[in-house]
Amino acid sequence: MSCEACGFDAPIKHVKFEQNIGLFYARRSLTLNRNLCRPCIKRYFRSYTLTTLFLGWWGLISFVLTPIILINNIREYWSARKLADPGIAAMNVPVGLNAASVGINRSFAFKLTYGILVWAGVLALIAYNQVAFIEQHAPALNAKMHGGEITDGSDGEYAGLQVGKDIVALEADIKGKTWIDMRTELLERSAYLDDLNAENEKIQSRLAFEHNANLGANDRCEQWSISEFAPALSNYTLAENKLFAVAKNINQITPENSADLKTASDQEDSAIKRLDKVFSESDAAGCGK
């Protein structure tokens, strides 16, 4: 019998393949219900199934139908796996002379454009919410996505990561033995203090907004952020700024200025201990992130 797609005289089998393109609030579907030879079955299966796999999910109805369609297509293809190939004469026909037209040819540009746009959006959404992973592999991208004001949880997570990195850098051991070397090494960390000031300002602004809006009134972690974390972070930032300010003004240690330096250093030590205590309590309460 002749294949209903390519017209070759060849062993054929009746198959039904479906294709779905989800358009969020609508969908475009195609159904193939024909007697086909083995090469045409493979061609239609590949086109319909891959299109559905990559473009079929976008919409409530489409999200439910897509796995069903994929399973049915695979089952139909599997049932035709033992179908014999066309004869030698058919196989020797020049490519394209009598090949089956899969789907609607003019829809290829639509599929390609739509697929690129949708998957770019999906990947951007995934990247936006995978803050720690993107920070590890593409920190510049993270900065572009979350460098502004804090408007959601992902922005807050990014700000928290930056604060953590700044604190680790600021609290790193100083290797210098003389005051000149110690002062130079400390002041070289000014960039981390600048970033800490910027992130602290964003965090304080966001938490003040949430407090005034009474957001998360019944959320213990939200209340911990407002009542414990925000004051501790603010206190540490102020202490660190004072330490840097004192260090900038002391070129050489004297009995007159050593007391100012000790006071600033003690305040910084107290502030980091308070911050450590707050974080330890948050971990115990399950609010570490």
Coordinates of C-alpha atoms in Angstrom, one line a residue:
M1 CA 0.0 0.0 0.0
S2 CA 1.0 3.6 -0.5
C3 CA 2.1 5.9 2.4
E4 CA -0.4 8.7 2.7
A5 CA 2.3 11.2 3.4
C6 CA 5.1 10.5 0.8
G7 CA 3.1 8.3 -1.6
F8 CA 5.8 5.5 -1.7
D9 CA 4.6 1.9 -2.0
A10 CA 5.9 0.6 1.3
P11 CA 4.8 -1.3 4.4
I12 CA 2.6 1.1 6.3
K13 CA 0.9 1.4 9.7
H14 CA -1.9 3.6 11.0
V15 CA -0.6 6.1 13.6
K16 CA -2.0 9.1 15.4
F17 CA 0.4 11.9 16.5
E18 CA -0.6 15.1 18.2
Q19 CA 1.1 18.4 18.5
N20 CA 0.4 21.2 21.0
I21 CA 1.7 24.7 21.4
G22 CA 0.6 26.4 24.6
L23 CA -0.1 30.2 24.2
F24 CA -0.8 30.8 27.9
Y25 CA -4.4 31.8 27.3
A26 CA -5.0 29.8 24.2
R27 CA -3.3 26.9 22.3
R28 CA -2.6 25.7 18.8
S29 CA -2.9 22.0 18.1
L30 CA -2.4 19.6 15.2
T31 CA -3.5 16.0 14.9
L32 CA -2.1 13.5 12.4
N33 CA -4.2 10.4 11.7
R34 CA -2.8 8.6 8.7
N35 CA -1.3 5.4 7.3
L36 CA 2.4 6.0 7.1
C37 CA 5.6 4.3 6.2
R38 CA 8.5 4.0 8.7
P39 CA 10.5 7.1 7.6
C40 CA 7.4 9.3 7.6
I41 CA 6.3 7.9 11.0
K42 CA 9.8 8.9 12.4
R43 CA 9.6 12.3 10.7
Y44 CA 6.2 13.2 12.1
F45 CA 6.9 11.7 15.5
R46 CA 10.1 13.8 15.8
S47 CA 8.5 17.1 14.6
Y48 CA 5.2 16.8 16.6
T49 CA 6.8 15.4 19.8
L50 CA 9.7 17.9 20.0
T51 CA 7.5 20.8 19.3
T52 CA 5.1 19.7 22.1
L53 CA 8.0 19.0 24.4
F54 CA 9.5 22.5 24.1
L55 CA 6.4 24.6 23.4
G56 CA 3.5 22.7 24.7
W57 CA 3.5 23.6 28.4
W58 CA 2.6 27.2 28.5
G59 CA -1.0 27.5 29.8
L60 CA -3.1 25.8 32.4
I61 CA -4.9 23.4 29.9
S62 CA -1.7 22.9 27.9
F63 CA 0.3 22.0 31.1
V64 CA -2.2 19.2 31.7
L65 CA -2.4 18.0 28.1
T66 CA 1.2 18.1 27.2
P67 CA 2.4 15.0 29.2
I68 CA -0.6 13.1 27.9
I69 CA 0.2 14.0 24.3
L70 CA 3.9 13.1 24.8
I71 CA 3.1 9.7 26.2
N72 CA 0.6 9.0 23.5
N73 CA 3.1 10.0 20.8
I74 CA 5.8 7.8 22.3
R75 CA 3.4 4.9 22.5
E76 CA 2.3 5.3 18.9
Y77 CA 5.9 5.4 17.7
W78 CA 6.8 2.4 19.9
S79 CA 4.0 0.4 18.4
A80 CA 5.5 1.0 14.9
R81 CA 9.1 0.1 15.7
K82 CA 8.9 -3.3 14.0
L83 CA 7.5 -1.9 10.7
A84 CA 9.8 -2.8 7.8
D85 CA 11.6 -0.1 5.9
P86 CA 10.5 0.9 2.3
G87 CA 12.0 -1.0 -0.6
I88 CA 15.3 -0.1 -2.2
A89 CA 13.6 1.8 -5.0
A90 CA 11.8 4.1 -2.6
M91 CA 14.9 4.6 -0.5
N92 CA 16.9 5.7 -3.6
V93 CA 14.5 8.5 -4.5
P94 CA 16.4 11.9 -4.3
V95 CA 15.9 13.7 -1.0
G96 CA 13.1 16.2 -1.1
L97 CA 11.5 14.8 -4.3
N98 CA 8.6 13.1 -2.5
A99 CA 9.3 13.8 1.2
A100 CA 6.4 14.3 3.5
S101 CA 5.6 17.9 4.5
V102 CA 5.6 17.8 8.3
G103 CA 3.1 20.2 9.8
I104 CA 2.6 23.6 8.3
N105 CA 5.8 24.9 6.7
R106 CA 5.1 28.5 7.4
S107 CA 4.7 27.8 11.1
F108 CA 8.5 27.1 11.5
A109 CA 9.4 30.7 11.9
F110 CA 6.6 31.1 14.5
K111 CA 7.8 28.0 16.4
L112 CA 11.4 29.2 16.4
T113 CA 10.6 32.8 17.5
Y114 CA 8.0 31.7 20.1
G115 CA 10.3 29.0 21.5
I116 CA 13.2 31.4 21.9
L117 CA 11.2 34.1 23.6
V118 CA 9.4 31.7 25.9
W119 CA 12.5 29.7 27.0
A120 CA 14.5 32.9 27.3
G121 CA 11.8 34.1 29.7
V122 CA 11.8 30.8 31.6
L123 CA 15.5 30.7 31.9
A124 CA 15.6 34.3 33.1
L125 CA 13.0 33.5 35.7
I126 CA 15.0 30.5 36.9
A127 CA 18.2 32.6 37.0
Y128 CA 16.4 35.4 38.9
N129 CA 15.4 33.0 41.7
Q130 CA 18.6 30.9 41.8
V131 CA 20.5 33.6 43.6
A132 CA 23.2 31.6 45.2
F133 CA 23.9 29.5 42.1
I134 CA 24.1 32.6 39.8
E135 CA 26.3 34.4 42.4
Q136 CA 28.8 31.5 42.2
H137 CA 28.9 31.3 38.4
A138 CA 27.8 34.7 37.1
P139 CA 28.1 37.4 39.8
A140 CA 27.9 40.2 37.3
L141 CA 24.5 38.9 36.1
N142 CA 23.3 38.6 39.7
A143 CA 24.3 42.3 40.3
K144 CA 22.3 43.4 37.3
M145 CA 19.2 41.5 38.3
H146 CA 19.3 42.3 42.1
G147 CA 21.5 45.3 42.4
G148 CA 18.6 47.8 42.9
E149 CA 16.1 48.2 45.7
I150 CA 14.8 45.1 47.5
T151 CA 11.4 44.2 46.2
D152 CA 11.1 40.5 46.7
G153 CA 12.7 37.5 48.4
S154 CA 15.3 37.0 45.7
D155 CA 16.5 40.6 46.1
G156 CA 16.7 40.1 49.8
E157 CA 18.6 36.8 49.5
Y158 CA 21.1 38.6 47.2
A159 CA 21.5 41.5 49.7
G160 CA 22.1 38.9 52.5
L161 CA 24.8 37.1 50.4
Q162 CA 26.6 40.4 49.7
V163 CA 26.5 41.4 53.4
G164 CA 27.9 38.0 54.3
K165 CA 30.8 38.4 51.9
D166 CA 31.5 41.9 53.1
I167 CA 31.6 40.9 56.7
V168 CA 33.9 38.0 56.0
A169 CA 36.3 40.2 54.1
L170 CA 36.2 43.0 56.8
E171 CA 36.7 40.5 59.6
A172 CA 39.6 38.6 58.0
D173 CA 42.8 38.5 60.0
I174 CA 45.2 41.4 59.6
K175 CA 48.7 40.1 58.9
G176 CA 50.6 43.3 59.5
K177 CA 52.7 43.7 62.6
T178 CA 53.3 47.4 62.7
W179 CA 50.5 50.0 62.8
I180 CA 51.4 51.3 59.4
D181 CA 51.1 47.9 57.8
M182 CA 47.9 47.1 59.8
R183 CA 46.3 50.5 58.9
T184 CA 47.2 50.0 55.2
E185 CA 45.7 46.5 55.2
L186 CA 42.6 47.7 56.9
L187 CA 42.0 50.7 54.6
E188 CA 42.5 48.5 51.6
R189 CA 39.2 46.8 52.5
S190 CA 37.2 50.1 52.1
A191 CA 35.4 48.7 49.1
Y192 CA 33.8 46.1 51.2
L193 CA 32.7 48.7 53.7
D194 CA 31.2 50.8 50.9
D195 CA 29.2 47.8 49.7
L196 CA 28.2 46.9 53.3
N197 CA 26.8 50.5 53.7
A198 CA 24.9 50.2 50.4
E199 CA 23.4 46.8 51.2
N200 CA 22.6 47.8 54.8
E201 CA 20.7 50.8 53.6
K202 CA 18.6 48.7 51.2
I203 CA 17.9 46.1 53.9
Q204 CA 17.0 48.7 56.5
S205 CA 14.7 50.5 54.1
R206 CA 12.9 47.3 53.1
L207 CA 12.4 46.1 56.6
A208 CA 11.1 49.5 57.7
F209 CA 8.6 49.3 54.9
E210 CA 7.5 45.8 55.9
H211 CA 7.2 46.9 59.5
N212 CA 5.1 49.9 58.7
A213 CA 2.9 47.8 56.3
N214 CA 2.6 45.2 59.0
L215 CA 3.8 42.5 56.6
G216 CA 4.5 39.1 58.0
A217 CA 3.0 40.0 61.4
N218 CA 2.5 36.3 62.2
D219 CA 5.8 35.2 60.6
R220 CA 8.4 34.6 63.3
C221 CA 11.3 34.9 60.8
E222 CA 10.0 38.2 59.5
Q223 CA 9.7 39.5 63.0
W224 CA 13.2 38.2 63.7
S225 CA 14.5 40.1 60.7
I226 CA 12.9 43.3 61.9
S227 CA 13.5 43.2 65.6
E228 CA 16.9 41.4 65.8
F229 CA 18.8 41.2 62.5
A230 CA 18.2 44.8 61.3
P231 CA 19.4 46.5 64.5
A232 CA 22.4 44.2 64.8
L233 CA 23.4 44.8 61.2
S234 CA 22.9 48.5 61.6
N235 CA 25.0 48.5 64.8
Y236 CA 27.8 46.6 63.1
T237 CA 27.8 48.9 60.1
L238 CA 28.1 52.0 62.3
A239 CA 30.9 50.4 64.4
E240 CA 32.8 49.5 61.2
N241 CA 32.4 53.0 59.8
K242 CA 33.7 54.5 63.1
L243 CA 36.7 52.1 63.1
F244 CA 37.7 53.1 59.6
A245 CA 37.2 56.8 60.3
V246 CA 39.5 56.6 63.3
A247 CA 42.1 54.5 61.4
K248 CA 42.1 57.1 58.6
N249 CA 43.0 59.9 61.0
I250 CA 45.8 58.1 62.8
N251 CA 49.0 58.0 60.9
Q252 CA 51.1 57.1 64.0
I253 CA 50.0 55.7 67.3
T254 CA 50.3 58.1 70.3
P255 CA 49.1 58.0 73.8
E256 CA 46.4 60.6 72.9
N257 CA 44.9 58.7 70.0
S258 CA 45.4 55.1 71.1
A259 CA 42.3 55.4 73.4
D260 CA 40.1 56.4 70.5
L261 CA 41.4 53.5 68.5
K262 CA 40.8 51.1 71.3
T263 CA 37.3 52.4 71.8
A264 CA 36.5 52.0 68.1
S265 CA 38.0 48.5 68.1
D266 CA 36.1 47.4 71.2
Q267 CA 32.8 48.7 69.7
E268 CA 33.5 46.8 66.5
D269 CA 34.3 43.6 68.4
S270 CA 31.1 44.0 70.4
A271 CA 29.0 44.6 67.3
I272 CA 30.3 41.5 65.5
K273 CA 29.7 39.3 68.6
R274 CA 26.1 40.6 68.7
L275 CA 25.7 39.9 65.0
D276 CA 27.1 36.4 65.4
K277 CA 24.7 35.8 68.4
V278 CA 21.7 36.9 66.3
F279 CA 22.7 34.6 63.4
S280 CA 23.1 31.6 65.8
E281 CA 19.7 32.2 67.3
S282 CA 18.2 32.5 63.8
D283 CA 19.7 29.2 62.8
A284 CA 18.2 27.5 65.9
A285 CA 14.8 29.0 65.1
G286 CA 15.0 27.8 61.4
C287 CA 15.3 31.4 60.0
G288 CA 18.9 31.2 58.8
K289 CA 18.2 32.0 55.2

